[in-house]
CSV table of C-alpha atoms in Angstrom, one decimal:
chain,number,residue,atom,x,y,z
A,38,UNK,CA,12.6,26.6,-29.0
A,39,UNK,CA,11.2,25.3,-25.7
A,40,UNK,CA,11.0,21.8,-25.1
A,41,UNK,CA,7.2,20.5,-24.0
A,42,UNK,CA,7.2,17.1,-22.3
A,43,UNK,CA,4.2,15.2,-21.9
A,44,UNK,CA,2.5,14.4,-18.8
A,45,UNK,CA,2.4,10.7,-19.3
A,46,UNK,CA,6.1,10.7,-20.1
A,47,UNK,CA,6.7,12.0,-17.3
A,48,UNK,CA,4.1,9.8,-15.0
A,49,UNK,CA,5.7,6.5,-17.1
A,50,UNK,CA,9.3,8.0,-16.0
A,51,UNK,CA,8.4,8.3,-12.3
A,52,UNK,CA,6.7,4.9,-12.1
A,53,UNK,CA,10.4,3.8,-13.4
A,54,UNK,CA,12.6,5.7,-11.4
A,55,UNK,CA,10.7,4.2,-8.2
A,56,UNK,CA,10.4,0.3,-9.4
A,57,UNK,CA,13.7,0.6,-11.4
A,58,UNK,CA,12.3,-2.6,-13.2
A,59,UNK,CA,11.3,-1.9,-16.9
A,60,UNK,CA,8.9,-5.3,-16.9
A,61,UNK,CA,7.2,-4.3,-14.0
A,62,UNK,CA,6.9,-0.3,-15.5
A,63,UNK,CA,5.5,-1.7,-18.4
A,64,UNK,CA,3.1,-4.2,-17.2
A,65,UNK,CA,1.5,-1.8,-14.7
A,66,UNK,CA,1.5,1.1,-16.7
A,67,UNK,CA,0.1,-0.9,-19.6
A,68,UNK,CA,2.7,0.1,-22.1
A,69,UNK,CA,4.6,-2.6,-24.6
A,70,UNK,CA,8.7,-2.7,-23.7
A,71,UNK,CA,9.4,-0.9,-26.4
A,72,UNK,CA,6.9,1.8,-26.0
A,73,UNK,CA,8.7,2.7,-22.7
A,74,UNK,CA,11.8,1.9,-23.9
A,75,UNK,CA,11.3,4.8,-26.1
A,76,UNK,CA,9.6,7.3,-24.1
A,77,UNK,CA,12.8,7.2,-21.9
A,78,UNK,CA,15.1,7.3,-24.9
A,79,UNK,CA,13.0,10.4,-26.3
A,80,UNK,CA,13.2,11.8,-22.7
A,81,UNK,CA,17.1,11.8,-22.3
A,82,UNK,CA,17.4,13.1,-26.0
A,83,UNK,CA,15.6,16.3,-24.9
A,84,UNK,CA,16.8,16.7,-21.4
A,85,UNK,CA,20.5,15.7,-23.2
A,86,UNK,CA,22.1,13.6,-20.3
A,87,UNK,CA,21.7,9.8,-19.7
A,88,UNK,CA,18.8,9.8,-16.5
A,89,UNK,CA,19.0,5.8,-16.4
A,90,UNK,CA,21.8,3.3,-16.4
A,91,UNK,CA,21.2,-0.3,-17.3
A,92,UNK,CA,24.0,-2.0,-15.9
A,93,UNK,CA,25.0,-5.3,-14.6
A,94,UNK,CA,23.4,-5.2,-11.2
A,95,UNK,CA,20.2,-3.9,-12.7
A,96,UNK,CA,19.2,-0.3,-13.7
A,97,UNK,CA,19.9,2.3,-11.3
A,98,UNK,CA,19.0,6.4,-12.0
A,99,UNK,CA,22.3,8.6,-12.6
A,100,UNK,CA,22.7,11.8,-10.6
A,101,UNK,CA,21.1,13.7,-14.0
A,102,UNK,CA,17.8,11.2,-13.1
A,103,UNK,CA,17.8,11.8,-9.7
A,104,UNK,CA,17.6,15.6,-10.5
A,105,UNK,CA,15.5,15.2,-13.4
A,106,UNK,CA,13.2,13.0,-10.7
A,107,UNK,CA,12.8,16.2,-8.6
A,108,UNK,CA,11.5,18.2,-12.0
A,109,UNK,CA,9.2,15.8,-13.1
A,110,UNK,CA,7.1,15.5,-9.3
A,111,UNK,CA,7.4,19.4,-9.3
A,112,UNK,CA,5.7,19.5,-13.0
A,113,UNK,CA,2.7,17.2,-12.2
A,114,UNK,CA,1.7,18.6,-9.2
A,115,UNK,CA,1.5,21.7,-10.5
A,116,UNK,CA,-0.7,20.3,-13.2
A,117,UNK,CA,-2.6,18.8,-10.4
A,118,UNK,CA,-3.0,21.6,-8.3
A,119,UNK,CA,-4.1,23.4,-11.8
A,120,UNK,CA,-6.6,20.9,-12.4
A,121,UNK,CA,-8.4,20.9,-9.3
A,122,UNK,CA,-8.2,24.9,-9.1
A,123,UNK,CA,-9.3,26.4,-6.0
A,124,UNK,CA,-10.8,23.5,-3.3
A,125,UNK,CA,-13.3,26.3,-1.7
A,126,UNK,CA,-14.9,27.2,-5.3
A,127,UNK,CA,-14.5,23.5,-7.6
A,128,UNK,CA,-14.0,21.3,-5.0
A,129,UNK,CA,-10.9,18.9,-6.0
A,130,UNK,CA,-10.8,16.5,-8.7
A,131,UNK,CA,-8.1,13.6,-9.7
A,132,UNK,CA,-7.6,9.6,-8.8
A,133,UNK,CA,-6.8,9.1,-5.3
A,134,UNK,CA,-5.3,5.7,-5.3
A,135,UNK,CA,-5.9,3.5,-1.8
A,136,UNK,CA,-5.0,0.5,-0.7
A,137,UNK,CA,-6.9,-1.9,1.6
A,138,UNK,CA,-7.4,-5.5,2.7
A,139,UNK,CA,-10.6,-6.5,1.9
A,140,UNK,CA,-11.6,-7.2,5.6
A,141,UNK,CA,-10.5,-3.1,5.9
A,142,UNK,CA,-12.2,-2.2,2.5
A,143,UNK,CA,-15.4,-3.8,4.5
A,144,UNK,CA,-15.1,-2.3,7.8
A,145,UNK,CA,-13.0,1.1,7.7
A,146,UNK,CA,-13.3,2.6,4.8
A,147,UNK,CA,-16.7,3.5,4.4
A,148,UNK,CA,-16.2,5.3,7.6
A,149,UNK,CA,-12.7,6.5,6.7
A,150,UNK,CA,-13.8,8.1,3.3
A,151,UNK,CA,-17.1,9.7,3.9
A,152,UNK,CA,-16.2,13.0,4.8
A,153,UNK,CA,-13.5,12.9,1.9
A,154,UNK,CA,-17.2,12.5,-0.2
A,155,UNK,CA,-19.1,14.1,1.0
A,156,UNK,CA,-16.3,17.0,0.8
A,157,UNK,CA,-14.8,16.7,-2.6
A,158,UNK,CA,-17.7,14.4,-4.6
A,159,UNK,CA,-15.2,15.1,-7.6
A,160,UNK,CA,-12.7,13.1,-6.3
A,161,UNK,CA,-12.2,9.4,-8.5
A,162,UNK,CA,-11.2,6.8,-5.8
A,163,UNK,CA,-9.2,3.5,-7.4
A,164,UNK,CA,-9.3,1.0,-4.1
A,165,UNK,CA,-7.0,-2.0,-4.2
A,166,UNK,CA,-7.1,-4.7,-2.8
A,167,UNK,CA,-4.6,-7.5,-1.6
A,168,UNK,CA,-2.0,-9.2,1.1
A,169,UNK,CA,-2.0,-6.7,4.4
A,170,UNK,CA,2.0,-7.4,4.5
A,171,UNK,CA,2.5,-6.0,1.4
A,172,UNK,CA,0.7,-2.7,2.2
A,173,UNK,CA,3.2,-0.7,2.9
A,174,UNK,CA,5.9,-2.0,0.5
A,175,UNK,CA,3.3,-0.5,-2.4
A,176,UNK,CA,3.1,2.5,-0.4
A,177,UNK,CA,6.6,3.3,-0.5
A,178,UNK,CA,7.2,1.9,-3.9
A,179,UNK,CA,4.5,4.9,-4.9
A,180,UNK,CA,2.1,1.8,-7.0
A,181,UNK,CA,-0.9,3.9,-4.4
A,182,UNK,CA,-0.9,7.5,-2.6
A,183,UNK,CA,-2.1,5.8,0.4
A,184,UNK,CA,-3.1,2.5,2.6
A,185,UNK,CA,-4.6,1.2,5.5
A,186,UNK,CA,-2.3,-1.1,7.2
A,187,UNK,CA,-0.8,-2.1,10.1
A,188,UNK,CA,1.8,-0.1,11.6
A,189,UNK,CA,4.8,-1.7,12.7
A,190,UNK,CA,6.7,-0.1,15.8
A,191,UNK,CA,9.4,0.8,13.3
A,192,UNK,CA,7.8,2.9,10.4
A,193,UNK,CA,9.9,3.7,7.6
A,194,UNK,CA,10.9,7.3,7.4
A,195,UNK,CA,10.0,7.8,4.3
A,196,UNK,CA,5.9,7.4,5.5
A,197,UNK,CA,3.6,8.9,8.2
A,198,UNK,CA,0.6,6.8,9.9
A,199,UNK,CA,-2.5,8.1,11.6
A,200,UNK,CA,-3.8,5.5,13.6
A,201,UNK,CA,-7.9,4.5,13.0
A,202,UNK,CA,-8.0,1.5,14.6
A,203,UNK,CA,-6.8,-0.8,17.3
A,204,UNK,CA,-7.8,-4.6,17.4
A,205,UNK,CA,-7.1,-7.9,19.3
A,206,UNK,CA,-5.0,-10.7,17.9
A,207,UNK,CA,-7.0,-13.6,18.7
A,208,UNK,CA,-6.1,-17.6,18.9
A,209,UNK,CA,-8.5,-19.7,16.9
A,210,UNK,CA,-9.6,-23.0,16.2
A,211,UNK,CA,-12.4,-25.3,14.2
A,212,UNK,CA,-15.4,-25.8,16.3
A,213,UNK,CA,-14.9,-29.4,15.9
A,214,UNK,CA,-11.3,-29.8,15.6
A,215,UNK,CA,-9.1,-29.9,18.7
A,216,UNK,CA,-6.5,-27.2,20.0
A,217,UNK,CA,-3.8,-29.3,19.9
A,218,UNK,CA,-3.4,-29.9,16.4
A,219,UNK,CA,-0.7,-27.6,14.3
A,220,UNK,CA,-1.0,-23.7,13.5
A,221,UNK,CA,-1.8,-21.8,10.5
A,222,UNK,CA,0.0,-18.7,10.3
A,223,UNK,CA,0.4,-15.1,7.9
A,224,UNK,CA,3.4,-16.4,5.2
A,225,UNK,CA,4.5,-12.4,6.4
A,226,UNK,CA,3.3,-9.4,8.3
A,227,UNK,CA,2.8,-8.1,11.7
A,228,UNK,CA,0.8,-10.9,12.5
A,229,UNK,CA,3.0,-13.4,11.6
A,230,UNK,CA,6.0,-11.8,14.1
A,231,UNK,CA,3.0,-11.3,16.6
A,232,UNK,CA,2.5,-14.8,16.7
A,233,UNK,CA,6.2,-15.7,17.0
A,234,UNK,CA,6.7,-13.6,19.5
A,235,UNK,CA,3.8,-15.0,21.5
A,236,UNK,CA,5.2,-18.9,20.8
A,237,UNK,CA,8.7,-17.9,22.1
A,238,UNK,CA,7.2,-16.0,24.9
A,239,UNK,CA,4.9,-19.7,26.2
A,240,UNK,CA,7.6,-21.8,25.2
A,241,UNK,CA,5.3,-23.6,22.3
A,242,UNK,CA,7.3,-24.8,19.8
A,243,UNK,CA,5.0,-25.3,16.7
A,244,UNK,CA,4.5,-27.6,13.8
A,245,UNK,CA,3.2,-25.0,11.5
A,246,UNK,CA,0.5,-26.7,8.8
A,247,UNK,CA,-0.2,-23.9,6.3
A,248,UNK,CA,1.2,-20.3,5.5
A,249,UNK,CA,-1.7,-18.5,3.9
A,250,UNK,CA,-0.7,-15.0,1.9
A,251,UNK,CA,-4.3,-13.5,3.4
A,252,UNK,CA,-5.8,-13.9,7.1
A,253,UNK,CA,-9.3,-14.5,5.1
A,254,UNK,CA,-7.6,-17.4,3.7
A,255,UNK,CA,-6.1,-18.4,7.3
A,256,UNK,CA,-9.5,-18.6,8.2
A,257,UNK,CA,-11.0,-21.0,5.8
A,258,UNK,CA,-7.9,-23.2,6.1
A,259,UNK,CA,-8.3,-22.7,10.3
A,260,UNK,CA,-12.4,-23.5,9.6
A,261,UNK,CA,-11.6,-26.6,7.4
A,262,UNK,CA,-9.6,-27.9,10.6
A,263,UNK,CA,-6.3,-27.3,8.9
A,264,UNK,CA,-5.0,-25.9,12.4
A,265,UNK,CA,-5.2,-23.4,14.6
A,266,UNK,CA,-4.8,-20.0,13.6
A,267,UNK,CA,-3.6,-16.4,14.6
A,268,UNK,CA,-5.8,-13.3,13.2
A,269,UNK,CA,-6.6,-9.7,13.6
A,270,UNK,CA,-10.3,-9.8,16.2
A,271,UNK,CA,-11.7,-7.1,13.3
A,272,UNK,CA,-11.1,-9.7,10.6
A,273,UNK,CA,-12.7,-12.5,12.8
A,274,UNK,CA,-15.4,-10.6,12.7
A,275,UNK,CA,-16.2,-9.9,9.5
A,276,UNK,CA,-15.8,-13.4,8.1
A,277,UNK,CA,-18.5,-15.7,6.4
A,278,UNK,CA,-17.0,-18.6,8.5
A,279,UNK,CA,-17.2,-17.1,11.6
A,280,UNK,CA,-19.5,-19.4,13.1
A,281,UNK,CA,-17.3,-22.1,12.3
A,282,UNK,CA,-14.7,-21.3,14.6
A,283,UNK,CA,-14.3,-20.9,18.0
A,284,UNK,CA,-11.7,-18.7,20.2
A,285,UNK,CA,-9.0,-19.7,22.2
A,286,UNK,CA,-7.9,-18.1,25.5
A,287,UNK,CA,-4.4,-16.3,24.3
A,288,UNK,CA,-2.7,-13.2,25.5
A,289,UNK,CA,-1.6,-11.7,22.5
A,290,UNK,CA,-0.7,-8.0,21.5
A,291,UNK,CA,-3.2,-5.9,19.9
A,292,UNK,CA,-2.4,-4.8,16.3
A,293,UNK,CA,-2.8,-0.9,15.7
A,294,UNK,CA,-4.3,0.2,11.9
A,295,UNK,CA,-3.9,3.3,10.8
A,296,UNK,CA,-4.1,5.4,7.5
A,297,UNK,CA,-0.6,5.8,6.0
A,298,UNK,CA,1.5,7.8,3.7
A,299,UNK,CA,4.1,9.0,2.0
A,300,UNK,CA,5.8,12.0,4.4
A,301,UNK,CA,6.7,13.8,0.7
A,302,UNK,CA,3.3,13.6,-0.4
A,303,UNK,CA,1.4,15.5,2.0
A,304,UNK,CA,1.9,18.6,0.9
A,305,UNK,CA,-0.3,17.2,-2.6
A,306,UNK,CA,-3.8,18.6,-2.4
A,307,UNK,CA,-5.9,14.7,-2.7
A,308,UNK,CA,-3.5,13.4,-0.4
A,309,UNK,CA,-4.0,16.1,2.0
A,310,UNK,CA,-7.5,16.2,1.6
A,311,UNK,CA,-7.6,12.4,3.0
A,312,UNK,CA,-5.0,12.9,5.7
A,313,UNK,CA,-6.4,16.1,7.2
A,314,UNK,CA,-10.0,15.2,7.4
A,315,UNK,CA,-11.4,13.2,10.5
A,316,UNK,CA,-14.2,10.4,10.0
């Protein structure tokens, strides 16, 4: 008798294989320990070979789970591309899942998204928000199908970028506090290395006051006269404190945005949907 394996075994599966971290799995997939303990245990039962080792240095997938990996993408996007039937009759349907600061949730995406409405209205988009350094990390990790981030001169080779966006780095200080004072920088990121790069390259050597996770909260620390801060011109922009600060002369590198995804999920029709139409 054929076995049938249910989608959301398979989805919980795939989440594992790619965190290998059951807590995390479970927490984010909004399952109990032991209810994913047990989907995995029912799923190497019926596929009869161990897919995931729980060793000492942490689980890993066995060459069974690697292969059984393969199947289980294959099987939901064929269920997807069922789902959504034929894009020139239906129109596609599904959860596209995107990730975006909130300064880029604010300023791109409603550009960045229209045509994908006003093309597939059927189309359920889940936005996230959060720190632009870790952007890419829940890219790769497959936690969203795609993000708008900065793109480092080094791109991982597991992702493609389409730039939609290019903006200043700009230097920038309390309107009543004095220049002098210490900086505020990213705690990670692109800008953070920007600005490094920038101190080594005019010889400052700085006292560094505060390491903010967000450049909206660099901001209100840089506004409250914290220090002096280092932040994408688009982001300056956009912030309720912007009359609060004031910029500094600085020649730093521009920071290029772009729309970025996974290079194996292009060929899945909401992902390619997004990446092949143009705002």
């Amino acid at each position: 008798m054929a076995v049938t394996l249910e989608h959301r075994e398979l989805e919980l599966f795939l989440h594992l294989a790619r965190t290998l971290n059951y807590g995390r799995t479970s927490l984010e997939c909004h399952v109990s320990a032991a209810t994913l303990t047990r989907t995995i245990q029912r799923l190497e039962t019926r596929v009869g070979a161990q897919l995931l080792d729980r060793g000492p240095r942490g689980v890993v997938l066995t060459a069974e789970g690697r292969r059984f990996t393969t199947y289980a993408e294959q099987a939901l996007e064929l269920w997807a591309d069922y789902r959504s039937g034929s894009a020139e009759t239906a129109g596609l349907s599904g959860e596209l899942r995107i990730f975006a600061t909130v300064t880029a949730c604010q300023t791109l995406l409603p550009d960045l998204l229209a045509p994908l409405r006003a093309e597939h209205p059927q189309i359920r988009l889940d936005i996230r928000t959060g720190d632009a350094a870790a952007a890419l990390a829940r890219l790769d990790e497959g936690e969203v199908d795609a993000a708008v981030a900065g793109i480092p001169k080094r791109l991982p080779q597991t992702l493609v970028s389409r730039p939609v966006a290019v903006t200043d780095l700009v230097l920038v200080k309390a309107r009543e506090g004095s220049s002098d004072g210490p900086y505020v920088v990213p705690a990670r990121g692109l800008v953070r290395e920007a600005a490094f790069r920038w101190f080594r390259k005019t010889g400052v050597k700085p006292a560094i006051a505060a390491e903010p996770d967000g450049h909206e909260a660099l901001l209100a620390l840089v506004a409250l006269g914290c220090g002096t801060g280092v932040v994408p011109r688009l982001v300056l922009e956009s912030s309720a404190v912007r009359d609060q600060l004031v910029e500094l002369p600085a020649d730093l590198e521009p920071l290029t945005i772009g729309l970025c995804a996974r290079r194996a999920d292009l060929h899945r029709p909401l992902v390619a949907a997004l990446w092949d139409l143009r705002p």
